[in-house]
Amino acid sequence: MNSLASVIVIGAQWGDEGKGKIVDFLAEKAQLVVRFNGGNNAGHTVVVAGKKYKLHLMPSGSVRGEKVVIGNGTVIDPKVLLEEIAALETGGKQVKLLVSERAHVIFPFHAQLDGLQEEVKEKKGTAAGTTKRGIGPCYMDKAGRFGVRMCELVNEQLFKEKISDLYARAEKQLQAYGKKPEKTLEQITTEYTEYARKLKKYVGDASEEVNDAIDEGKNVLFEGAQGAMLDIDHGLYPHGTSSNTIAGGACTGAGVPPTKISQVIGVAKAYTSRVGAGPVPTDLGESDTAKAIREKGGEYGTTTGRPRRCGWFDAVTVRHIARINGLTGLAITKLDVLSAVKKIKICTAYELDGQATNKQPALASDYAKCKPIYEEFDSWQDASEKEWGEIAKKGYNALPKEMRAYVERISQLTKIPISIVSIGAERDATIQLKRIF
Ligand code: GDP
Ligand code: IMO
Ligand code: MG
């Protein structure tokens, strides 16, 4: 065991697992919280004493007023970032932020292209149901080496040169759809130059900041966005997002070496939810069970408000994700929600073309054919948010015995120890079972 205390928290399913809540909980003992992937496609909710914070770009550590970093692997809509900073400050929070000079900038034509590309894909059944925030097109410009980074945005002269090239490229791309950019080059240049003036003080070498913090023995938390099944390489292509959402993404997306990571916590809901398009083997469709879980769990997107599809916990998926991420612990969230149903199921294997399998197919069309093989469990009695908070104070053994049996079976099936259980949205409705910092 080394003395490092740098912990990656990632979503172990399809996003919206409760990463914001878990990061806020762990941030009590962290001195730095770092976002490393995605952009404002993310929506992370933190609830403290009845007050709800919805964060899209700012790391969840900002709710505790911790120092936060937005790493090079992210894509930044400056307008959204400025609004979030303002909202936190209005709410009395001190914002201590460093944004990587290497992070890429999202422009309005990225969002426009996002919508148009999706329309084409919808007709072919290859859409992801994106958040239409311009995430994919911005990462496309990054990978194509056309993009504008934060270091260029905050350099007025350089920005003018870079944006006129990128704008010309966007015009050509939009032409293919018979469209023009919604904003002129002049409008974008003026608007973004103003954002740059306001953001300049936050922009710098994020990798140095994070590495120094680790070297000084500080506790550092890396906050993943999205979920591992949405990862561009290891998720369900082409229905995922455009960044590396897995733990390895923290190294490339924050500029830290793998040798400086001490633990990887996978956050998984006690069931499955999915917002967006693409097959999910344990999806319960519009059944009464799915509706009961959605209503009790408030399963509506934080970013888009879309209803989330709900289904049973998929141990095949989480086991696959555990391997790719090297999970050292699981945080199981929203256990309280399953009191909405009498019987609960866990998918332990799939049946594909008449054969039982534990593998995650690479082809989405094969994944769509996977039929879950289930194990059934008894549920537990309901309690109010306040009562779950009281139970959490008493510790793990105070949980209903059916809940403990369920959690322990998840640990057995995924072969990952349980580090945290969460039984309510509130910060204190949380039980930590394993030391993390
Ligand atoms: P994230 O994107 O992974 O941060 O998750 P979201 O914030 O998008 O969605 C999770 C939702 O569940 C939020 O509204 C949280 O406040 C809520 N939540 C988190 N943990 C729990 C829990 O254990 N129980 C309940 N009932 N709600 C929870
Ligand atoms: P958090 O961080 C759930 C999904 C979208 C779509 C796909 C691609 O809150 O867990 P994108 O806009 O990224 O190009 O969309 O990914 N998606 C998410 N689903 N939670 C998220 O973030 C998501 N971010 C993107 O619905 O299917
Ligand atoms: Mg979310």
Short mmCIF file of C-alpha atoms and ligand atoms in Angstrom, two decimals:
data_model
loop_
_atom_site.label_atom_id
_atom_site.label_comp_id
_atom_site.label_asym_id
_atom_site.label_seq_id
_atom_site.Cartn_x
_atom_site.Cartn_y
_atom_site.Cartn_z
CA MET A 1 0.00 0.00 0.00
CA ASN A 2 1.48 3.35 -0.98
CA SER A 3 0.92 6.63 0.79
CA LEU A 4 -0.72 8.33 -2.19
CA ALA A 5 -4.19 9.72 -1.69
CA SER A 6 -5.49 10.43 -5.14
CA VAL A 7 -8.82 8.82 -5.84
CA ILE A 8 -10.72 8.59 -9.11
CA VAL A 9 -14.51 8.46 -8.93
CA ILE A 10 -16.18 7.26 -12.13
CA GLY A 11 -19.68 6.29 -13.21
CA ALA A 12 -19.82 2.49 -13.51
CA GLN A 13 -22.98 2.37 -15.65
CA TRP A 14 -24.64 4.82 -18.07
CA GLY A 15 -24.15 8.11 -16.25
CA ASP A 16 -26.27 9.75 -13.54
CA GLU A 17 -25.19 7.17 -10.97
CA GLY A 18 -24.87 9.80 -8.24
CA LYS A 19 -21.22 10.77 -8.82
CA GLY A 20 -21.92 14.34 -7.71
CA LYS A 21 -23.29 13.14 -4.39
CA ILE A 22 -20.40 10.74 -3.77
CA VAL A 23 -17.76 13.31 -4.76
CA ASP A 24 -19.33 15.89 -2.45
CA PHE A 25 -19.36 13.32 0.37
CA LEU A 26 -15.70 12.40 -0.15
CA ALA A 27 -14.67 16.03 -0.70
CA GLU A 28 -14.91 16.55 3.06
CA LYS A 29 -11.43 15.07 3.24
CA ALA A 30 -10.07 16.27 -0.12
CA GLN A 31 -8.09 19.40 -0.83
CA LEU A 32 -8.52 19.37 -4.60
CA VAL A 33 -11.35 18.11 -6.83
CA VAL A 34 -10.65 17.67 -10.54
CA ARG A 35 -12.93 17.21 -13.56
CA PHE A 36 -11.11 15.47 -16.40
CA ASN A 37 -13.57 14.68 -19.20
CA GLY A 38 -16.76 15.79 -20.90
CA GLY A 39 -18.37 19.18 -20.67
CA ASN A 40 -21.80 20.52 -19.84
CA ASN A 41 -23.41 17.32 -21.08
CA ALA A 42 -22.87 16.32 -17.43
CA GLY A 43 -25.34 17.17 -14.71
CA HIS A 44 -24.18 16.43 -11.18
CA THR A 45 -26.56 17.03 -8.29
CA VAL A 46 -25.49 17.65 -4.74
CA VAL A 47 -28.08 17.99 -1.97
CA VAL A 48 -27.13 19.52 1.37
CA ALA A 49 -29.74 20.32 4.03
CA GLY A 50 -32.52 20.42 1.45
CA LYS A 51 -30.62 22.74 -0.90
CA LYS A 52 -29.98 21.35 -4.39
CA TYR A 53 -26.88 22.27 -6.39
CA LYS A 54 -26.87 21.30 -10.07
CA LEU A 55 -23.42 21.41 -11.59
CA HIS A 56 -22.54 20.88 -15.24
CA LEU A 57 -18.90 21.93 -15.49
CA MET A 58 -17.76 22.93 -12.04
CA PRO A 59 -16.47 19.97 -10.04
CA SER A 60 -18.77 18.98 -7.17
CA GLY A 61 -16.06 19.93 -4.64
CA SER A 62 -17.05 23.55 -5.22
CA VAL A 63 -20.15 23.03 -3.04
CA ARG A 64 -17.81 22.67 -0.04
CA GLY A 65 -15.72 25.60 -1.32
CA GLU A 66 -12.75 23.34 -2.08
CA LYS A 67 -10.17 24.24 -4.68
CA VAL A 68 -11.26 22.76 -8.02
CA VAL A 69 -9.62 22.09 -11.35
CA ILE A 70 -11.13 21.60 -14.81
CA GLY A 71 -8.61 19.52 -16.73
CA ASN A 72 -7.33 19.45 -20.30
CA GLY A 73 -9.58 16.50 -21.24
CA THR A 74 -12.74 18.56 -20.88
CA VAL A 75 -14.57 20.72 -23.42
CA ILE A 76 -15.73 24.08 -22.14
CA ASP A 77 -18.70 26.22 -23.01
CA PRO A 78 -17.46 29.51 -21.49
CA LYS A 79 -20.97 30.93 -21.12
CA VAL A 80 -22.08 27.94 -19.05
CA LEU A 81 -18.92 28.07 -16.95
CA LEU A 82 -19.36 31.78 -16.18
CA GLU A 83 -23.02 31.22 -15.25
CA GLU A 84 -22.05 28.42 -12.90
CA ILE A 85 -19.32 30.45 -11.24
CA ALA A 86 -21.81 33.32 -10.79
CA ALA A 87 -24.48 31.01 -9.33
CA LEU A 88 -22.03 29.57 -6.80
CA GLU A 89 -20.83 33.04 -5.79
CA THR A 90 -24.39 34.33 -5.46
CA GLY A 91 -25.05 31.35 -3.19
CA GLY A 92 -22.20 32.51 -0.95
CA LYS A 93 -19.57 30.02 -2.14
CA GLN A 94 -15.97 31.03 -2.63
CA VAL A 95 -14.86 29.87 -6.08
CA LYS A 96 -11.26 28.63 -6.16
CA LEU A 97 -10.89 27.43 -9.74
CA LEU A 98 -8.14 26.57 -12.19
CA VAL A 99 -9.08 25.75 -15.80
CA SER A 100 -6.54 23.96 -17.96
CA GLU A 101 -5.08 26.11 -20.71
CA ARG A 102 -5.25 22.95 -22.86
CA ALA A 103 -9.00 22.35 -22.55
CA HIS A 104 -10.95 22.88 -25.78
CA VAL A 105 -13.66 25.50 -26.28
CA ILE A 106 -17.22 24.79 -27.43
CA PHE A 107 -18.77 27.29 -29.87
CA PRO A 108 -22.43 27.73 -30.90
CA PHE A 109 -21.82 26.03 -34.26
CA HIS A 110 -20.72 22.89 -32.40
CA ALA A 111 -24.16 22.63 -30.78
CA GLN A 112 -25.81 23.34 -34.14
CA LEU A 113 -23.80 20.56 -35.81
CA ASP A 114 -24.55 18.21 -32.91
CA GLY A 115 -28.30 18.54 -33.58
CA LEU A 116 -27.93 18.10 -37.35
CA GLN A 117 -25.67 15.06 -37.07
CA GLU A 118 -28.11 13.47 -34.67
CA GLU A 119 -31.03 13.99 -37.07
CA VAL A 120 -29.18 12.02 -39.73
CA LYS A 121 -28.20 9.29 -37.29
CA GLU A 122 -31.74 9.00 -35.92
CA LYS A 123 -32.91 7.88 -39.35
CA LYS A 124 -30.26 5.17 -39.38
CA GLY A 125 -30.77 4.02 -35.80
CA THR A 126 -27.23 5.04 -34.82
CA ALA A 127 -28.11 8.12 -32.74
CA ALA A 128 -26.91 8.43 -29.16
CA GLY A 129 -29.66 10.87 -28.20
CA THR A 130 -27.02 13.46 -27.35
CA THR A 131 -27.52 16.39 -25.02
CA LYS A 132 -27.03 18.65 -28.08
CA ARG A 133 -24.48 20.70 -26.20
CA GLY A 134 -21.91 20.44 -29.03
CA ILE A 135 -19.78 17.88 -27.21
CA GLY A 136 -19.16 15.50 -30.14
CA PRO A 137 -18.36 18.20 -32.74
CA CYS A 138 -15.99 19.95 -30.32
CA TYR A 139 -14.08 16.71 -29.66
CA MET A 140 -14.06 16.09 -33.43
CA ASP A 141 -12.31 19.44 -33.94
CA LYS A 142 -9.91 18.56 -31.13
CA ALA A 143 -9.01 15.19 -32.67
CA GLY A 144 -8.73 16.80 -36.12
CA ARG A 145 -6.42 19.44 -34.65
CA PHE A 146 -8.63 22.31 -35.72
CA GLY A 147 -9.83 23.24 -32.22
CA VAL A 148 -9.47 26.38 -30.14
CA ARG A 149 -8.08 25.81 -26.65
CA MET A 150 -8.44 27.96 -23.54
CA CYS A 151 -4.86 29.26 -23.97
CA GLU A 152 -5.82 30.58 -27.40
CA LEU A 153 -9.18 31.92 -26.26
CA VAL A 154 -7.54 34.15 -23.66
CA ASN A 155 -4.98 35.52 -26.17
CA GLU A 156 -7.01 38.09 -28.12
CA GLN A 157 -4.85 38.20 -31.25
CA LEU A 158 -4.37 34.46 -31.47
CA PHE A 159 -8.07 33.90 -30.85
CA LYS A 160 -9.06 36.09 -33.81
CA GLU A 161 -6.86 34.03 -36.12
CA LYS A 162 -7.93 30.65 -34.79
CA ILE A 163 -11.65 31.37 -34.69
CA SER A 164 -11.80 32.64 -38.25
CA ASP A 165 -10.28 29.34 -39.49
CA LEU A 166 -12.57 27.24 -37.32
CA TYR A 167 -15.59 29.29 -38.35
CA ALA A 168 -14.79 28.77 -42.04
CA ARG A 169 -14.60 25.04 -41.39
CA ALA A 170 -17.95 25.06 -39.54
CA GLU A 171 -19.55 27.00 -42.41
CA LYS A 172 -18.50 24.28 -44.85
CA GLN A 173 -19.75 21.52 -42.55
CA LEU A 174 -23.11 23.28 -42.07
CA GLN A 175 -23.42 23.81 -45.82
CA ALA A 176 -23.56 20.05 -46.24
CA TYR A 177 -26.83 20.18 -44.26
CA GLY A 178 -28.07 23.23 -46.20
CA LYS A 179 -27.52 25.44 -43.14
CA LYS A 180 -25.51 28.47 -42.07
CA PRO A 181 -24.02 29.24 -38.66
CA GLU A 182 -26.66 30.80 -36.41
CA LYS A 183 -24.19 33.49 -35.34
CA THR A 184 -21.82 35.52 -37.50
CA LEU A 185 -18.06 35.38 -37.05
CA GLU A 186 -18.14 38.92 -35.66
CA GLN A 187 -20.84 38.03 -33.12
CA ILE A 188 -18.91 35.00 -31.91
CA THR A 189 -15.61 36.89 -31.77
CA THR A 190 -17.11 39.73 -29.73
CA GLU A 191 -19.04 37.41 -27.40
CA TYR A 192 -16.13 35.04 -26.76
CA THR A 193 -13.59 37.87 -26.34
CA GLU A 194 -15.76 39.11 -23.48
CA TYR A 195 -15.96 35.61 -21.94
CA ALA A 196 -12.17 35.35 -22.28
CA ARG A 197 -11.63 38.58 -20.36
CA LYS A 198 -13.71 37.23 -17.49
CA LEU A 199 -12.17 33.75 -17.51
CA LYS A 200 -8.51 34.67 -18.03
CA LYS A 201 -7.70 34.74 -14.31
CA TYR A 202 -8.74 31.11 -13.95
CA VAL A 203 -6.69 29.70 -16.85
CA GLY A 204 -3.34 28.01 -16.28
CA ASP A 205 -1.28 24.82 -16.06
CA ALA A 206 -3.71 22.40 -14.46
CA SER A 207 -1.48 19.36 -14.73
CA GLU A 208 1.22 21.07 -12.68
CA GLU A 209 -1.32 22.08 -10.03
CA VAL A 210 -2.69 18.55 -9.70
CA ASN A 211 0.71 16.83 -9.68
CA ASP A 212 2.07 19.29 -7.12
CA ALA A 213 -0.92 18.67 -4.88
CA ILE A 214 -0.38 14.90 -5.04
CA ASP A 215 3.37 15.31 -4.43
CA GLU A 216 2.65 17.47 -1.38
CA GLY A 217 0.56 14.64 0.08
CA LYS A 218 -2.79 16.37 -0.41
CA ASN A 219 -5.93 14.33 -0.90
CA VAL A 220 -7.01 14.70 -4.52
CA LEU A 221 -10.32 13.56 -5.98
CA PHE A 222 -10.93 13.07 -9.68
CA GLU A 223 -14.58 13.44 -10.62
CA GLY A 224 -15.62 11.51 -13.72
CA ALA A 225 -18.46 12.69 -15.89
CA GLN A 226 -20.87 10.39 -17.74
CA GLY A 227 -20.56 6.66 -17.19
CA ALA A 228 -18.14 3.99 -18.34
CA MET A 229 -20.70 2.50 -20.75
CA LEU A 230 -20.66 5.86 -22.56
CA ASP A 231 -16.85 5.77 -22.99
CA ILE A 232 -15.73 6.44 -26.57
CA ASP A 233 -13.51 3.31 -26.61
CA HIS A 234 -15.00 0.87 -24.11
CA GLY A 235 -18.64 1.92 -24.02
CA LEU A 236 -21.44 0.94 -26.38
CA TYR A 237 -20.25 2.53 -29.63
CA PRO A 238 -21.77 4.52 -31.33
CA HIS A 239 -24.38 5.24 -28.64
CA GLY A 240 -22.04 6.82 -26.08
CA THR A 241 -20.28 10.13 -25.69
CA SER A 242 -17.05 11.43 -27.27
CA SER A 243 -14.60 11.34 -24.36
CA ASN A 244 -12.87 8.73 -22.23
CA THR A 245 -15.13 8.47 -19.23
CA ILE A 246 -13.18 5.60 -17.66
CA ALA A 247 -10.49 5.91 -14.98
CA GLY A 248 -7.71 6.04 -17.58
CA GLY A 249 -9.33 9.25 -18.77
CA ALA A 250 -8.31 10.90 -15.51
CA CYS A 251 -4.64 10.40 -16.43
CA THR A 252 -4.90 11.78 -19.96
CA GLY A 253 -7.57 14.31 -19.06
CA ALA A 254 -5.82 15.86 -16.07
CA GLY A 255 -2.19 15.17 -16.96
CA VAL A 256 -1.37 12.80 -14.10
CA PRO A 257 0.53 9.54 -14.45
CA PRO A 258 -1.17 6.20 -13.61
CA THR A 259 1.52 5.66 -10.97
CA LYS A 260 0.06 8.52 -8.94
CA ILE A 261 -3.43 7.05 -8.55
CA SER A 262 -4.21 5.21 -5.33
CA GLN A 263 -7.85 4.11 -5.69
CA VAL A 264 -10.65 3.97 -8.24
CA ILE A 265 -14.22 4.09 -6.94
CA GLY A 266 -17.01 3.10 -9.31
CA VAL A 267 -20.37 4.66 -8.57
CA ALA A 268 -23.28 2.41 -9.50
CA LYS A 269 -26.98 2.83 -8.96
CA ALA A 270 -28.78 -0.05 -7.25
CA TYR A 271 -30.61 -0.38 -10.57
CA THR A 272 -29.93 0.86 -14.12
CA SER A 273 -30.97 4.12 -15.72
CA ARG A 274 -30.25 5.41 -19.19
CA VAL A 275 -30.97 8.78 -20.74
CA GLY A 276 -30.43 8.78 -24.49
CA ALA A 277 -30.65 6.20 -27.26
CA GLY A 278 -29.26 2.69 -27.65
CA PRO A 279 -30.00 -0.79 -26.29
CA VAL A 280 -29.88 -1.57 -22.56
CA PRO A 281 -30.44 -5.29 -21.85
CA THR A 282 -32.19 -4.82 -18.50
CA ASP A 283 -34.43 -1.94 -19.67
CA LEU A 284 -37.92 -2.41 -18.22
CA GLY A 285 -39.57 -0.24 -20.87
CA GLU A 286 -42.77 1.51 -19.84
CA SER A 287 -43.79 -1.22 -17.40
CA ASP A 288 -45.34 -0.36 -14.02
CA THR A 289 -42.08 -1.42 -12.34
CA ALA A 290 -40.03 0.97 -14.48
CA LYS A 291 -42.49 3.79 -13.80
CA ALA A 292 -42.45 3.13 -10.04
CA ILE A 293 -38.62 3.27 -10.00
CA ARG A 294 -38.51 6.38 -12.21
CA GLU A 295 -41.00 8.28 -10.06
CA LYS A 296 -39.46 7.33 -6.72
CA GLY A 297 -35.92 7.87 -8.00
CA GLY A 298 -36.74 11.16 -9.73
CA GLU A 299 -35.21 9.71 -12.87
CA TYR A 300 -35.34 12.76 -15.11
CA GLY A 301 -32.15 14.19 -16.65
CA THR A 302 -30.38 16.94 -14.68
CA THR A 303 -29.19 18.53 -17.94
CA THR A 304 -32.06 17.96 -20.36
CA GLY A 305 -35.02 17.01 -18.14
CA ARG A 306 -35.61 13.91 -20.31
CA PRO A 307 -37.20 10.89 -18.56
CA ARG A 308 -34.54 8.24 -17.92
CA ARG A 309 -35.23 4.65 -18.95
CA CYS A 310 -35.04 2.37 -15.91
CA GLY A 311 -34.15 -1.28 -15.50
CA TRP A 312 -32.57 -3.83 -13.19
CA PHE A 313 -28.94 -3.82 -12.03
CA ASP A 314 -26.74 -5.41 -14.68
CA ALA A 315 -23.87 -7.27 -13.03
CA VAL A 316 -22.45 -8.31 -16.42
CA THR A 317 -21.97 -4.69 -17.42
CA VAL A 318 -20.60 -3.60 -14.06
CA ARG A 319 -18.14 -6.53 -13.99
CA HIS A 320 -16.86 -5.50 -17.45
CA ILE A 321 -16.55 -1.91 -16.26
CA ALA A 322 -14.81 -3.00 -13.04
CA ARG A 323 -12.08 -4.70 -15.05
CA ILE A 324 -11.45 -1.83 -17.45
CA ASN A 325 -11.35 0.71 -14.64
CA GLY A 326 -9.46 -1.37 -12.09
CA LEU A 327 -12.12 -0.55 -9.52
CA THR A 328 -10.91 -0.81 -5.94
CA GLY A 329 -14.36 -0.17 -4.52
CA LEU A 330 -18.00 0.35 -5.42
CA ALA A 331 -20.31 3.07 -4.18
CA ILE A 332 -23.88 1.77 -4.49
CA THR A 333 -26.40 4.60 -4.63
CA LYS A 334 -30.18 5.00 -4.53
CA LEU A 335 -30.81 1.79 -2.58
CA ASP A 336 -33.70 3.57 -0.86
CA VAL A 337 -35.47 3.89 -4.24
CA LEU A 338 -35.92 0.13 -4.64
CA SER A 339 -38.40 0.11 -1.77
CA ALA A 340 -40.79 1.23 -4.54
CA VAL A 341 -41.02 -2.41 -5.68
CA LYS A 342 -41.64 -5.72 -3.86
CA LYS A 343 -39.23 -7.94 -5.81
CA ILE A 344 -35.88 -6.89 -7.23
CA LYS A 345 -33.78 -8.55 -9.91
CA ILE A 346 -30.09 -8.61 -10.80
CA CYS A 347 -28.89 -9.64 -14.25
CA THR A 348 -26.12 -12.20 -13.74
CA ALA A 349 -25.53 -13.26 -17.37
CA TYR A 350 -26.93 -12.72 -20.85
CA GLU A 351 -28.38 -15.14 -23.32
CA LEU A 352 -27.10 -14.33 -26.80
CA ASP A 353 -28.11 -16.49 -29.77
CA GLY A 354 -29.20 -19.27 -27.42
CA GLN A 355 -25.92 -19.29 -25.43
CA ALA A 356 -25.32 -17.95 -21.93
CA THR A 357 -22.52 -15.38 -21.91
CA ASN A 358 -20.75 -13.02 -19.55
CA LYS A 359 -19.13 -10.97 -22.30
CA GLN A 360 -19.99 -7.46 -23.43
CA PRO A 361 -20.44 -7.60 -27.20
CA ALA A 362 -18.66 -4.90 -29.20
CA LEU A 363 -21.52 -4.68 -31.68
CA ALA A 364 -24.54 -2.67 -30.52
CA SER A 365 -26.72 -4.97 -32.66
CA ASP A 366 -25.50 -7.99 -30.61
CA TYR A 367 -25.98 -6.06 -27.38
CA ALA A 368 -29.58 -5.40 -28.46
CA LYS A 369 -30.11 -9.16 -28.74
CA CYS A 370 -28.79 -9.95 -25.24
CA LYS A 371 -31.54 -11.29 -23.00
CA PRO A 372 -30.85 -10.91 -19.30
CA ILE A 373 -30.73 -13.95 -17.02
CA TYR A 374 -31.97 -12.86 -13.61
CA GLU A 375 -31.70 -13.65 -9.93
CA GLU A 376 -34.57 -12.40 -7.76
CA PHE A 377 -34.46 -10.72 -4.34
CA ASP A 378 -36.94 -9.46 -1.77
CA SER A 379 -37.12 -5.71 -1.40
CA TRP A 380 -37.19 -3.76 1.87
CA GLN A 381 -39.54 -1.43 3.66
CA ASP A 382 -39.80 2.23 2.79
CA ALA A 383 -38.58 5.10 4.95
CA SER A 384 -38.58 8.89 4.59
CA GLU A 385 -35.46 10.81 3.56
CA LYS A 386 -35.04 11.88 7.20
CA GLU A 387 -35.42 8.30 8.48
CA TRP A 388 -32.84 7.00 6.00
CA GLY A 389 -30.52 9.75 7.29
CA GLU A 390 -31.04 8.45 10.84
CA ILE A 391 -30.43 4.85 9.76
CA ALA A 392 -27.21 5.94 8.00
CA LYS A 393 -25.93 7.42 11.28
CA LYS A 394 -26.30 4.01 12.95
CA GLY A 395 -24.17 2.34 10.29
CA TYR A 396 -24.31 -0.59 7.90
CA ASN A 397 -25.80 -3.13 10.30
CA ALA A 398 -28.83 -0.89 10.84
CA LEU A 399 -29.81 -1.30 7.18
CA PRO A 400 -32.69 -3.70 6.42
CA LYS A 401 -31.31 -7.25 6.15
CA GLU A 402 -32.73 -7.64 2.62
CA MET A 403 -30.81 -4.54 1.56
CA ARG A 404 -27.58 -5.89 3.01
CA ALA A 405 -28.13 -9.22 1.23
CA TYR A 406 -28.68 -7.37 -2.05
CA VAL A 407 -25.56 -5.20 -1.67
CA GLU A 408 -23.44 -8.19 -0.70
CA ARG A 409 -24.62 -10.15 -3.75
CA ILE A 410 -23.64 -7.21 -5.99
CA SER A 411 -20.18 -7.25 -4.44
CA GLN A 412 -19.91 -11.01 -4.96
CA LEU A 413 -21.04 -10.87 -8.59
CA THR A 414 -18.83 -7.94 -9.55
CA LYS A 415 -15.92 -9.14 -7.38
CA ILE A 416 -15.47 -5.61 -6.04
CA PRO A 417 -15.72 -4.63 -2.36
CA ILE A 418 -18.40 -2.12 -1.38
CA SER A 419 -16.83 1.14 -0.19
CA ILE A 420 -19.96 3.26 0.21
CA VAL A 421 -23.71 2.76 0.30
CA SER A 422 -26.05 5.66 -0.33
CA ILE A 423 -29.65 5.63 0.86
CA GLY A 424 -30.80 9.16 0.09
CA ALA A 425 -29.88 12.23 -1.91
CA GLU A 426 -28.76 14.14 1.20
CA ARG A 427 -25.08 14.25 2.06
CA ASP A 428 -25.64 12.48 5.38
CA ALA A 429 -27.65 9.58 3.96
CA THR A 430 -24.37 7.83 3.24
CA ILE A 431 -22.45 4.99 4.89
CA GLN A 432 -18.76 4.52 4.26
CA LEU A 433 -17.53 0.96 4.72
CA LYS A 434 -13.95 1.19 3.54
CA ARG A 435 -11.30 3.82 4.09
CA ILE A 436 -10.77 5.99 1.03
CA PHE A 437 -8.69 8.92 2.34
P1 GDP B 1 -24.44 12.14 -11.49
O1 GDP B 1 -24.57 12.69 -12.88
O2 GDP B 1 -23.78 10.81 -11.47
O3 GDP B 1 -23.82 13.10 -10.54
O4 GDP B 1 -25.94 11.89 -11.00
P2 GDP B 1 -27.19 12.91 -11.15
O5 GDP B 1 -27.00 14.00 -10.18
O6 GDP B 1 -27.41 13.25 -12.57
O7 GDP B 1 -28.39 11.95 -10.77
C1 GDP B 1 -28.46 11.32 -9.52
C2 GDP B 1 -29.73 11.82 -8.79
O8 GDP B 1 -29.99 10.97 -7.70
C3 GDP B 1 -29.58 13.21 -8.20
O9 GDP B 1 -30.82 13.85 -8.22
C4 GDP B 1 -29.14 12.94 -6.76
O10 GDP B 1 -29.50 13.98 -5.87
C5 GDP B 1 -29.90 11.68 -6.46
N1 GDP B 1 -29.26 10.75 -5.52
C6 GDP B 1 -27.93 10.45 -5.38
N2 GDP B 1 -27.78 9.45 -4.48
C7 GDP B 1 -29.01 9.12 -4.05
C8 GDP B 1 -29.53 8.13 -3.15
O11 GDP B 1 -28.79 7.31 -2.56
N3 GDP B 1 -30.88 8.08 -2.99
C9 GDP B 1 -31.72 8.92 -3.63
N4 GDP B 1 -33.03 8.79 -3.41
N5 GDP B 1 -31.29 9.86 -4.49
C10 GDP B 1 -29.96 9.94 -4.71
P1 IMO B 2 -23.44 12.71 -16.06
O1 IMO B 2 -22.04 13.24 -15.84
C1 IMO B 2 -26.15 10.41 -18.57
C2 IMO B 2 -25.41 10.56 -22.89
C3 IMO B 2 -26.44 11.23 -23.78
C4 IMO B 2 -26.25 10.43 -25.06
C5 IMO B 2 -24.75 10.20 -25.09
C6 IMO B 2 -23.98 11.21 -25.95
O2 IMO B 2 -24.50 13.57 -15.51
O3 IMO B 2 -23.54 11.29 -15.62
P2 IMO B 2 -23.31 13.76 -25.64
O4 IMO B 2 -24.15 14.97 -25.42
O5 IMO B 2 -22.30 13.50 -24.59
O6 IMO B 2 -22.70 13.72 -27.03
O7 IMO B 2 -24.37 12.53 -25.60
O8 IMO B 2 -24.31 10.27 -23.76
N1 IMO B 2 -24.89 11.39 -21.78
C7 IMO B 2 -25.20 11.21 -20.50
N2 IMO B 2 -26.07 10.35 -19.91
N3 IMO B 2 -25.38 11.22 -17.81
C8 IMO B 2 -24.49 12.07 -18.38
O9 IMO B 2 -23.63 12.80 -17.65
C9 IMO B 2 -24.40 12.12 -19.78
N4 IMO B 2 -23.66 12.82 -20.65
C10 IMO B 2 -23.95 12.36 -21.87
O10 IMO B 2 -27.74 11.11 -23.26
O11 IMO B 2 -26.85 9.16 -24.97
MG MG B 3 -26.04 13.41 -14.19
#
